[in-house]
Short mmCIF file of C-alpha atoms in Angstrom, two decimals:
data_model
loop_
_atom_site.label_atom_id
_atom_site.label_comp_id
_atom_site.label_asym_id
_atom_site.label_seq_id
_atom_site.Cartn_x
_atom_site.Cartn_y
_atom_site.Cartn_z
CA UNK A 8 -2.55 -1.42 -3.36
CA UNK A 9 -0.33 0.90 -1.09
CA UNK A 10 2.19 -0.30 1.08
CA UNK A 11 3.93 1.91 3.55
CA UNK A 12 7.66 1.19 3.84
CA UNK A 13 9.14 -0.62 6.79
CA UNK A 14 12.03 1.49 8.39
CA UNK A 15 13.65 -1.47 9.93
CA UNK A 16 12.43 -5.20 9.54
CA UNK A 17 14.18 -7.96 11.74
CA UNK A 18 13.63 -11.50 10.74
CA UNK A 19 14.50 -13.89 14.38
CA UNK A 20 17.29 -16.43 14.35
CA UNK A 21 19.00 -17.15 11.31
CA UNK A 22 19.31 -13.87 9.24
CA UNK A 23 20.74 -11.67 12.04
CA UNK A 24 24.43 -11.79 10.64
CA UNK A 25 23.44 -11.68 7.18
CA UNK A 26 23.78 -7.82 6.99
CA UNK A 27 27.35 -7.55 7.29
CA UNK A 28 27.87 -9.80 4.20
CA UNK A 29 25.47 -7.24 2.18
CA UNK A 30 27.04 -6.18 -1.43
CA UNK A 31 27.54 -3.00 -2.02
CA UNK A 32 27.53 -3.99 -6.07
CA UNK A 33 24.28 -3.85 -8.05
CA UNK A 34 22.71 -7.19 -9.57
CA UNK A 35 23.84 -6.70 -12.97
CA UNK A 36 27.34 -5.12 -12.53
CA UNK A 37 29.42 -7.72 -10.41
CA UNK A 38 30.89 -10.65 -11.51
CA UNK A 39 31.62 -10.96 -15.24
CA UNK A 40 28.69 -13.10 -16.36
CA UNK A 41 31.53 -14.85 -18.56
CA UNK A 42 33.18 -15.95 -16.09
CA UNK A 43 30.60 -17.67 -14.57
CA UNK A 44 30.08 -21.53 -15.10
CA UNK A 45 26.59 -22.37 -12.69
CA UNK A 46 23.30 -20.45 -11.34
CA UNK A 47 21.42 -21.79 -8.99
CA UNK A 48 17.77 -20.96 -8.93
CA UNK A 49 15.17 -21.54 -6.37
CA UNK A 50 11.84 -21.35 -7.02
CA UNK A 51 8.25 -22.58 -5.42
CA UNK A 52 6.48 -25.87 -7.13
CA UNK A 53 3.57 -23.14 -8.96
CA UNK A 54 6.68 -22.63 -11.52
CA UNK A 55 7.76 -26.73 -11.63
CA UNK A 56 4.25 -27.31 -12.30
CA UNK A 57 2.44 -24.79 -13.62
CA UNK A 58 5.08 -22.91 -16.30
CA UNK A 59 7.94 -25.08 -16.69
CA UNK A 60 8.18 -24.24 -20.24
CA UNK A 61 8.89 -20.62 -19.54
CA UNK A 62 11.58 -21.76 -16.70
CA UNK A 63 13.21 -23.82 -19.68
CA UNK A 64 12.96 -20.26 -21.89
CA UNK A 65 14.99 -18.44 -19.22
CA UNK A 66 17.32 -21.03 -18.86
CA UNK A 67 17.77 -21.15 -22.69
CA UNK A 68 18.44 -17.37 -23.43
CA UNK A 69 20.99 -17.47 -20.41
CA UNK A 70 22.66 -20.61 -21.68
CA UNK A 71 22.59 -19.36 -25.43
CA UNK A 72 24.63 -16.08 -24.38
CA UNK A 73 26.94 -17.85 -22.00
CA UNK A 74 27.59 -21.52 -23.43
CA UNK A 75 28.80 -23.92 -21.33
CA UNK A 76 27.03 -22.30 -18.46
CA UNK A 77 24.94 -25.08 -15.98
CA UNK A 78 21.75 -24.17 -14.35
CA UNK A 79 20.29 -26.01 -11.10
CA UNK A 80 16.84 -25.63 -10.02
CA UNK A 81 15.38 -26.37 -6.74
CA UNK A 82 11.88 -26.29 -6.24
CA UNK A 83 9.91 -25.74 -2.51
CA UNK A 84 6.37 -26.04 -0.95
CA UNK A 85 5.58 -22.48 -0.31
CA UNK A 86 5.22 -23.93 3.59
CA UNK A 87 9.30 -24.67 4.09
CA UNK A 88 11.02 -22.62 1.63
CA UNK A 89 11.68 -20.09 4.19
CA UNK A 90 13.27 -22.07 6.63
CA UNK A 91 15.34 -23.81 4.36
CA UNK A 92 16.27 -20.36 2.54
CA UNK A 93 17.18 -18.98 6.29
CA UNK A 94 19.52 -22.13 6.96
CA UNK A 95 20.94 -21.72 3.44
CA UNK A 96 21.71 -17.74 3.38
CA UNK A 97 23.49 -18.29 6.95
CA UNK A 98 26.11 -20.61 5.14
CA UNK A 99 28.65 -19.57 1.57
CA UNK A 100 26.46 -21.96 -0.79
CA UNK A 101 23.58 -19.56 -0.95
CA UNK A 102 21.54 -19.36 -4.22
CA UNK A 103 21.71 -17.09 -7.55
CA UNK A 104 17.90 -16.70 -7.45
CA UNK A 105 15.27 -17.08 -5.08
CA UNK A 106 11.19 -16.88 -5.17
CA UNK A 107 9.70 -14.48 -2.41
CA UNK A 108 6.30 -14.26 -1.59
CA UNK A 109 5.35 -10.13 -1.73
CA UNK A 110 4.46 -9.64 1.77
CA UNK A 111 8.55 -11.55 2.76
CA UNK A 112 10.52 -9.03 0.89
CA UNK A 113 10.99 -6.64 3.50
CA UNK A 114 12.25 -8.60 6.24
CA UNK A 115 14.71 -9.72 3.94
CA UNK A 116 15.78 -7.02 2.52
CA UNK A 117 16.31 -4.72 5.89
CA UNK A 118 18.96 -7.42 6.93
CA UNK A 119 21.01 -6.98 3.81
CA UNK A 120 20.32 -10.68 2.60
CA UNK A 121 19.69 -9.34 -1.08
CA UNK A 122 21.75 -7.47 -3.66
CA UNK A 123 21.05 -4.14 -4.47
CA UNK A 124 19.56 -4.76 -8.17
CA UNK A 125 19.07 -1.97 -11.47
CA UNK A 126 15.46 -2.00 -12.34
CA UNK A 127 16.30 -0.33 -15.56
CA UNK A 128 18.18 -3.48 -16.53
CA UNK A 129 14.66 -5.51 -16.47
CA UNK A 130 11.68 -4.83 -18.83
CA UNK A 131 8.66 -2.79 -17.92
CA UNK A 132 9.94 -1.93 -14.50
CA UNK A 133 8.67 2.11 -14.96
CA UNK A 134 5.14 0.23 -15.27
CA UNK A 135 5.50 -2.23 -12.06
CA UNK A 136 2.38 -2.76 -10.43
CA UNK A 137 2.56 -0.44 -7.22
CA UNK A 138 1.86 -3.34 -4.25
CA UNK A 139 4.92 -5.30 -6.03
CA UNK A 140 6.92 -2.79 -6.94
CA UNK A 141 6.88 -1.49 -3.16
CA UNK A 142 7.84 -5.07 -2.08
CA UNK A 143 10.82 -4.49 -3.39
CA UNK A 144 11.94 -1.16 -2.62
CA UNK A 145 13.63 -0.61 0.27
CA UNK A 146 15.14 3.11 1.65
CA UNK A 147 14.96 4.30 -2.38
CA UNK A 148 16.63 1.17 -4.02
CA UNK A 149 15.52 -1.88 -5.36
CA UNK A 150 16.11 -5.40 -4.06
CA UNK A 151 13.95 -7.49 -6.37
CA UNK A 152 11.93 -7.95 -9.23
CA UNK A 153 8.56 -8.19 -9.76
CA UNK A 154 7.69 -11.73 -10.71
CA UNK A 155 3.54 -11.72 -11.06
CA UNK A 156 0.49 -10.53 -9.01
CA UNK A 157 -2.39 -12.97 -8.29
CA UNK A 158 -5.71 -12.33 -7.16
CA UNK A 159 -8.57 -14.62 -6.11
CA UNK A 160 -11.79 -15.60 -8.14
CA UNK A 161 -14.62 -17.48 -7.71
CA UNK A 162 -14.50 -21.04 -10.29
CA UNK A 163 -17.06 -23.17 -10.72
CA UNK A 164 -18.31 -26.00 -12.40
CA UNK A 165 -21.19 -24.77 -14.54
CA UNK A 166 -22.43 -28.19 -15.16
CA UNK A 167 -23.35 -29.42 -12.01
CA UNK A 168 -24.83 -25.81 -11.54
CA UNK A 169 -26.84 -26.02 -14.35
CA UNK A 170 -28.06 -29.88 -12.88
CA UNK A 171 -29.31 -28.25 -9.81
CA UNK A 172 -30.94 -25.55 -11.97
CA UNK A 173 -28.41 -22.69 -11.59
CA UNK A 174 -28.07 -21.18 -15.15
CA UNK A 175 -25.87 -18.29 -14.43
CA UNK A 176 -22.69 -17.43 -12.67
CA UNK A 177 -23.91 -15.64 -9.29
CA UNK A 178 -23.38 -11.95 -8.78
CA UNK A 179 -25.03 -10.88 -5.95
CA UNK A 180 -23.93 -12.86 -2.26
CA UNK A 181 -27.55 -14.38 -1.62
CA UNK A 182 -27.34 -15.63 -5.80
CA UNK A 183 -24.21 -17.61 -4.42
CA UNK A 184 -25.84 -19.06 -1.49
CA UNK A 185 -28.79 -19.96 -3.19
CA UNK A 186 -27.08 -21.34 -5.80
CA UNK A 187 -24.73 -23.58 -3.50
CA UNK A 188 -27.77 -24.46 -1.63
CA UNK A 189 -29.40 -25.97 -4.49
CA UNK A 190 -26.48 -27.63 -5.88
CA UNK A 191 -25.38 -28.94 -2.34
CA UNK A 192 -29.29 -30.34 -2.20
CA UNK A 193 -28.19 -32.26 -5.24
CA UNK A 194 -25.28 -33.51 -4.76
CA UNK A 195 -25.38 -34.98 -0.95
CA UNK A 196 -23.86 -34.16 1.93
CA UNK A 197 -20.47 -36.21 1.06
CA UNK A 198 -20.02 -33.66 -1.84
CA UNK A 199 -18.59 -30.07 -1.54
CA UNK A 200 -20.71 -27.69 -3.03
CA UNK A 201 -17.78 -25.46 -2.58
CA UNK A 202 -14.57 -26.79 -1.26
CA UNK A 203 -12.67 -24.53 1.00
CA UNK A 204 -10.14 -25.78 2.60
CA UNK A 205 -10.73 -23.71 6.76
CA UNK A 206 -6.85 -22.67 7.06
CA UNK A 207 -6.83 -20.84 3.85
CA UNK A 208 -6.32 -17.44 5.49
CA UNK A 209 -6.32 -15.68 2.24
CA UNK A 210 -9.75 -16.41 1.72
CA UNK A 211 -11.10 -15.98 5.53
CA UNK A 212 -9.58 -12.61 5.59
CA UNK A 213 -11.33 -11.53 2.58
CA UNK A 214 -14.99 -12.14 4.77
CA UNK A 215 -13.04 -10.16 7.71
CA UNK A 216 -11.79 -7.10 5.83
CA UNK A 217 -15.32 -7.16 3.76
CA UNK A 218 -16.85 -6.79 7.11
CA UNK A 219 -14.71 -4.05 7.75
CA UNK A 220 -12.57 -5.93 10.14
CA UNK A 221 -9.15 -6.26 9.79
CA UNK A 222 -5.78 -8.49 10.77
CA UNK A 223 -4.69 -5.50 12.75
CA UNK A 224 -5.02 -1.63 12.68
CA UNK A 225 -2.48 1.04 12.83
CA UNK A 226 -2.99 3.38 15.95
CA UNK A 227 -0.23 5.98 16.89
CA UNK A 228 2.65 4.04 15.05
CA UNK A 229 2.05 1.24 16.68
CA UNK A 230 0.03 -1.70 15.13
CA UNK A 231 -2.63 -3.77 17.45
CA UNK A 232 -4.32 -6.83 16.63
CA UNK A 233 -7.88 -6.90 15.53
CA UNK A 234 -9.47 -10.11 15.15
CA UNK A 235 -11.41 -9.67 18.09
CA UNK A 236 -13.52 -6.77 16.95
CA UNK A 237 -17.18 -7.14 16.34
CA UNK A 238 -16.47 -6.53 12.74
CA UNK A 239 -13.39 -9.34 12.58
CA UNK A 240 -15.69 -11.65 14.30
CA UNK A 241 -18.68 -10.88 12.57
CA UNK A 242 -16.51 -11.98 8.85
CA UNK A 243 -14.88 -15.11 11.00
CA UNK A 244 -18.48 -16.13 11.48
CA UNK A 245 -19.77 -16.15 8.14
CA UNK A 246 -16.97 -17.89 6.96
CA UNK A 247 -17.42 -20.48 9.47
CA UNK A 248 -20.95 -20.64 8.38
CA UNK A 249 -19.43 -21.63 4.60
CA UNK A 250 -17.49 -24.37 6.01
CA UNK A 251 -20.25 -26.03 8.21
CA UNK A 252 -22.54 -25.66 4.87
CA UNK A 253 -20.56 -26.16 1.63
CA UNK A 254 -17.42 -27.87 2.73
CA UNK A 255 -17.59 -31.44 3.36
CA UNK A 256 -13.99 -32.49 3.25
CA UNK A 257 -11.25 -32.91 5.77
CA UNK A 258 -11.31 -29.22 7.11
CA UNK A 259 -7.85 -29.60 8.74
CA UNK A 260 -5.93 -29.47 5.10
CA UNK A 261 -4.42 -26.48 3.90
CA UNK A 262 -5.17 -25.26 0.15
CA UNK A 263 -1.81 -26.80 -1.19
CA UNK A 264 -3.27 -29.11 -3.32
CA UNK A 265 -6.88 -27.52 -4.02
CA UNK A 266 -6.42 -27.95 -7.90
CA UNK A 267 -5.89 -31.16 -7.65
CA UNK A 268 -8.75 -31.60 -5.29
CA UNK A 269 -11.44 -29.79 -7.48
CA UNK A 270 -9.83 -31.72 -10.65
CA UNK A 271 -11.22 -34.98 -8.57
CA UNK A 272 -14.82 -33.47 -9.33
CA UNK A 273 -16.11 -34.08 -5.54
CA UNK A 274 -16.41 -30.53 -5.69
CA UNK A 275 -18.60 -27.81 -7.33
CA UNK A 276 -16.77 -24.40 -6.53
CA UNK A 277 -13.41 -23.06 -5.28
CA UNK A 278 -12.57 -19.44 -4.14
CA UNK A 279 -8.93 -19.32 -4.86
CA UNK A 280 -5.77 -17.80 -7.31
CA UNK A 281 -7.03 -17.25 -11.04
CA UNK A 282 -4.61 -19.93 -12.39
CA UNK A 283 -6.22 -22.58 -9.96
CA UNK A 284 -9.00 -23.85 -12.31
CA UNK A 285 -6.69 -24.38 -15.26
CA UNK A 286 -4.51 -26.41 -13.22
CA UNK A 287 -7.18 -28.18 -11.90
CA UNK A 288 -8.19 -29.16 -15.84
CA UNK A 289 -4.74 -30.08 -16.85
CA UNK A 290 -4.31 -33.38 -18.25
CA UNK A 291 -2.31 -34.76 -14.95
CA UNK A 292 -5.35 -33.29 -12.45
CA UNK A 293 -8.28 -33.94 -14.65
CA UNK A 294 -10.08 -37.01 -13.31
CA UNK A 295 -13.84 -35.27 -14.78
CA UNK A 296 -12.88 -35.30 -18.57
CA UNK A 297 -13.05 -32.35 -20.01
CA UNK A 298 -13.11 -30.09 -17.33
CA UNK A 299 -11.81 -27.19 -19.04
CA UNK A 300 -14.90 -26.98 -20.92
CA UNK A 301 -17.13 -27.25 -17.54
CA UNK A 302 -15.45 -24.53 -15.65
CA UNK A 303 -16.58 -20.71 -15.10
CA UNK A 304 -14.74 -17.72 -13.26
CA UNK A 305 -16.33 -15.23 -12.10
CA UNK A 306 -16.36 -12.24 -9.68
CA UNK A 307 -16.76 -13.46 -5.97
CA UNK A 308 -19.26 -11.33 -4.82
CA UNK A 309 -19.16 -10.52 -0.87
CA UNK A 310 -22.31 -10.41 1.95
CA UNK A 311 -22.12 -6.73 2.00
CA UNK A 312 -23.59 -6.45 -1.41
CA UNK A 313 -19.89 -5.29 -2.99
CA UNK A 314 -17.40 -7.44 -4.75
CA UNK A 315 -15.61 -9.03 -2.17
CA UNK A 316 -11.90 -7.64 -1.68
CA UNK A 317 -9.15 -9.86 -2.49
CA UNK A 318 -5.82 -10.61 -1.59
CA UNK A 319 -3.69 -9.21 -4.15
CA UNK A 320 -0.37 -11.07 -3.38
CA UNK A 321 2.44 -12.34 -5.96
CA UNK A 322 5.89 -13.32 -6.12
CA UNK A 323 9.40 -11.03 -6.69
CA UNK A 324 12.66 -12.59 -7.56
CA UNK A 325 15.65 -11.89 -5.54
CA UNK A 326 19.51 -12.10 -5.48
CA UNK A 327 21.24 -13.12 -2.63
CA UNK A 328 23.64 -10.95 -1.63
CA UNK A 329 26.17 -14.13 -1.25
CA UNK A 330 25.37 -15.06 -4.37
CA UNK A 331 28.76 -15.40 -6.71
CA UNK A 332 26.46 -15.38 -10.08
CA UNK A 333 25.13 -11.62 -9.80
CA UNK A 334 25.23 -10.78 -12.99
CA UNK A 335 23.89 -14.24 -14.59
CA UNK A 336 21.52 -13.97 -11.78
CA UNK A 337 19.95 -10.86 -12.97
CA UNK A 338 19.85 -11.66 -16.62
CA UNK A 339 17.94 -14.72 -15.95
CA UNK A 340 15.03 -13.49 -13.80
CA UNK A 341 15.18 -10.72 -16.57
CA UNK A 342 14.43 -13.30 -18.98
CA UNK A 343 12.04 -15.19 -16.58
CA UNK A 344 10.28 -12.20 -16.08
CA UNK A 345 10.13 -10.10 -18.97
CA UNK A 346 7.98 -9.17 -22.03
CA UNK A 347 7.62 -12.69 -23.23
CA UNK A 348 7.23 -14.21 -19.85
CA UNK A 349 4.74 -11.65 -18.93
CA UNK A 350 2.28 -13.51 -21.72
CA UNK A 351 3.35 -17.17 -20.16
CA UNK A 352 2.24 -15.85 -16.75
CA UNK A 353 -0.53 -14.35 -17.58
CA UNK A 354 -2.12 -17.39 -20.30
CA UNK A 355 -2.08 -19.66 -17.45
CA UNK A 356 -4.53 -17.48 -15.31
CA UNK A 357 -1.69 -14.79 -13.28
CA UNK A 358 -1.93 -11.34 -13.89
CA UNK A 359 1.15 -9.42 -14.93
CA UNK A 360 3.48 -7.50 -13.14
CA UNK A 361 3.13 -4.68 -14.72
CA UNK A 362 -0.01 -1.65 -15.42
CA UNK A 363 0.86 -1.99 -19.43
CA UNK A 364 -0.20 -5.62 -19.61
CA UNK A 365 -2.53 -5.54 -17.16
CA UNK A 366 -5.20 -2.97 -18.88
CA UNK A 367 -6.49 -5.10 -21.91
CA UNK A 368 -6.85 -7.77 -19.46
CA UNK A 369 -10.08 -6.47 -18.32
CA UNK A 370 -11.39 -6.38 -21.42
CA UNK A 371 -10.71 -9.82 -22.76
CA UNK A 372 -13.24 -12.05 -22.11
CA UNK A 373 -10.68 -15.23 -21.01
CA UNK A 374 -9.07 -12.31 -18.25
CA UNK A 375 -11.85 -10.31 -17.28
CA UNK A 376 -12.44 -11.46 -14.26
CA UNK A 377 -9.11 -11.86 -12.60
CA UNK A 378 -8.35 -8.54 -13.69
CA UNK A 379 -11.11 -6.75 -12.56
CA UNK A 380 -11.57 -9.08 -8.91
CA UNK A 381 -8.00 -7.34 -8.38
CA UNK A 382 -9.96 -3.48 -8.39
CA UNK A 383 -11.05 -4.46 -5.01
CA UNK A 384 -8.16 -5.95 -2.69
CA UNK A 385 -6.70 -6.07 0.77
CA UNK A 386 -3.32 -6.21 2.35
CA UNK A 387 -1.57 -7.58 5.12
CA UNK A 388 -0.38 -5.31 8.08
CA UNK A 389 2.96 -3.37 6.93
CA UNK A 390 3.93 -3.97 10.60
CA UNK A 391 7.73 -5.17 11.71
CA UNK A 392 6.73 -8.21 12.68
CA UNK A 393 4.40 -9.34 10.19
CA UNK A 394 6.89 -11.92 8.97
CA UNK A 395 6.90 -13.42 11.94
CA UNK A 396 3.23 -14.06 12.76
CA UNK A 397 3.04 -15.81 9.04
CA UNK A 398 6.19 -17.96 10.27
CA UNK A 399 4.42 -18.78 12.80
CA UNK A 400 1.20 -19.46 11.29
CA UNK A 401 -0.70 -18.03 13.48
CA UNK A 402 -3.75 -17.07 11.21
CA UNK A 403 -3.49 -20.80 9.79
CA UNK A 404 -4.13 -21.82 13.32
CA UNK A 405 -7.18 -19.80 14.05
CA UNK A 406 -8.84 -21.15 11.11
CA UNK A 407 -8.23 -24.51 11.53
CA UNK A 408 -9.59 -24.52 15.08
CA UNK A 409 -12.29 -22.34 13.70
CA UNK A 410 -13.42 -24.78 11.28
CA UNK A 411 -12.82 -27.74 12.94
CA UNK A 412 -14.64 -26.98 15.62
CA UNK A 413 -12.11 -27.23 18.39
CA UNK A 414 -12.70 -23.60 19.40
CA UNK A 415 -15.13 -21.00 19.13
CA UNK A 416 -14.87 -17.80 17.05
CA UNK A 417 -14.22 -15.24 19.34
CA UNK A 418 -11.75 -17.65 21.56
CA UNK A 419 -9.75 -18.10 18.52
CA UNK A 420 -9.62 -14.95 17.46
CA UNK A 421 -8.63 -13.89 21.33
CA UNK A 422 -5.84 -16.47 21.05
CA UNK A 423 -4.96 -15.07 17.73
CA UNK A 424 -4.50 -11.68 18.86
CA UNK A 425 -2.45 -12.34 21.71
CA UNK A 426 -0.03 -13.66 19.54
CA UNK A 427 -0.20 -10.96 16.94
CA UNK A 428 0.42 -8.34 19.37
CA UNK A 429 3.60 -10.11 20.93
CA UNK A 430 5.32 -9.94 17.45
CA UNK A 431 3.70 -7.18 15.17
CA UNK A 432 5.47 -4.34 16.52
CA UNK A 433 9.28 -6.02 17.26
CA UNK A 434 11.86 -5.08 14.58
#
């Protein structure tokens, strides 16, 4: 995944005098971690309930090398955390650590809200996967660390395939359809043969950019929106056509809680982050029994006859640049983040942050398919104002009215570009 660097990134409101409290100091080289008696660490609920045992490891190789030291975590709906993290960063009581989404970094960074860290102080950071590794880099240094990379898979429940007749994962488009068909035939029209929840923009742009549409293209320097293009609207369409087929739920939810949905078993199929599955089939979700025994991945195949490109997203780690823990602050996320964390991360369904762990991947059966789904990905536009059309949700927007009903294709896409093109292009 290549990401062109972002000369100057303005985030609105909040962050505009962050720059003149930048640190000049690398993460890693300010404060005497000694000295230091509490780290604050933010992170998004995936960590609080998906690997809290490798958040208490972190915290426990910090704590072992500086006793007496108290950490504080504070866990946030990936929806909120960054308006609370702009309030927050405009105040002194700003965070040690704090969870960014890949495609946030840069907005962040160009304003001089993170420290400056060393990437040779964290492990396997000459082997950092190139879309994350560019999400932190900013004007030759590095803001940020790597945290994991996630793709999106197809999971299913191969038992209520196999009751509608469907022996084998799909790999061909019409094999999906067909297969859904069937098991939707079986089920009733109260069940989802494949729940998909209409704002889940990760997933609808995979139909557009498989049609060879796009969010927006790149003309001159300038970026213009593109949803309105026959090939945009022609991947908007099918995926409307998934919704009014397979998905039978309350269309105007978001994907928040779509583990915990499919773990309910009114479901046969999800299209969604490798990890969601196993979540789904942990004890707390699990209302099937068993589900981790009923559950297949597999490679979501796309219309076009090709493996349908995913979004290959993730999560860095940053410092604050008010942060007054720099030093602890690094050595944590190093410890979050590195060799052993890397095999947390990547157990519960992630794929690693870096090229060495990510190779065998593809050829163990139990990672197969996440790793090779990731061969074929897409990106969002590397435009200056792409952080603020996913503040303001406009793509979210779109879909819901889209799936609900409440607007056609091509008028929500023509909405949805409007918008776009008001923001992309403003540092």
């Amino acid at each position: 995944m290549k990401r062109k660097l972002i000369a100057a990134i303005g985030v609105a409101g909040m962050l505009v005098g962050v720059a003149a409290c930048g640190s000049d100091t690398k993460s890693g080289g300010g404060e005497k971690a000694a000295d230091t008696k509490e780290l604050t660490v933010w992170l998004t609920v995936d960590a609080q309930k998906n690997w809290p045992e490798l958040v208490k490891s972190a915290d426990d190789a910090v704590t072992k090398k500086y006793p007496g030291m108290k950490i504080k975590h504070e866990y946030y709906g990936w929806p909120d955390k960054n308006a609370k993290l702009d309030a927050v960063l405009a105040t002194e009581n700003a965070p040690d650590v704090v969870e960014m989404g890949n495609t946030e970094m840069l907005s962040y960074i160009a304003t001089g809200a993170f420290a400056e860290v060393d990437p040779k102080k964290f492990d396997q950071s000459d082997a950092w996967l190139d879309g994350l590794k560019a999400s932190v880099t900013y004007e030759g240094k590095t803001y940020g660390v790597p945290y994991y990379a996630g793709g999106r898979v197809g999971t299913w429940r191969k038992d209520i395939a196999e009751e509608a007749g469907v022996k084998a994962a799909p790999k061909t488009y019409k094999e999906l359809t067909d297969s859904l068909d069937k098991i939707q035939k079986k089920k009733g029209d109260k069940f989802s043969a494949w729940y998909q929840p209409s704002p889940d923009w990760y997933a609808a742009m995979s139909f557009v950019y498989e049609a060879g549409g796009s969010i927006a293209k790149e003309e001159g320097g300038k970026f213009k929106a593109n949803l309105s293009s026959p090939e945009s609207q022609k991947g908007l369409t099918e995926y409307k056509k998934v919704l009014d087929t397979y998905m039978h739920a309350d269309k105007t939810k978001d994907e928040s809680d779509r583990p915990v949905v499919f773990g309910q078993g009114n479901s046969g199929m999800i299209f969604g982050a490798g990890w969601e599955g196993a979540t789904a089939a942990t004890k707390e979700n699990d209302k099937v029994g068993k589900l981790d025994t009923k559950l297949e991945n597999f490679v979501m195949p796309g219309p076009s006859g090709k493996a349908m490109p995913v979004f290959l997203g993730g999560s860095d780690l940053a410092v604050p640049a008010k942060s007054k823990s720099q030093e602890a602050a690094a050595e944590w996320i190093n410890a979050f983040t590195g060799k052993d964390g890397q095999k947390v991360l990547t157990a519960k369904g992630n794929l690693p942050n870096n090229k060495t762990d990510l190779a065998p991947l593809k050829n163990d059966p139990k990672t197969a398919v996440p790793a090779t789904a990731a061969e074929s990905s897409w990106f969002v536009p590397m435009a200056p104002g792409w952080g603020q059309i996913e503040k303001a949700q406009v793509l979210k927007t779109m879909l819901q009215e889209i799936g609900t009903g409440k607007k056609s294709v091509a008028d929500a896409a023509k909405v949805a570009d409007a918008a776009i093109d008001k923001v992309i292009n403003t540092k």
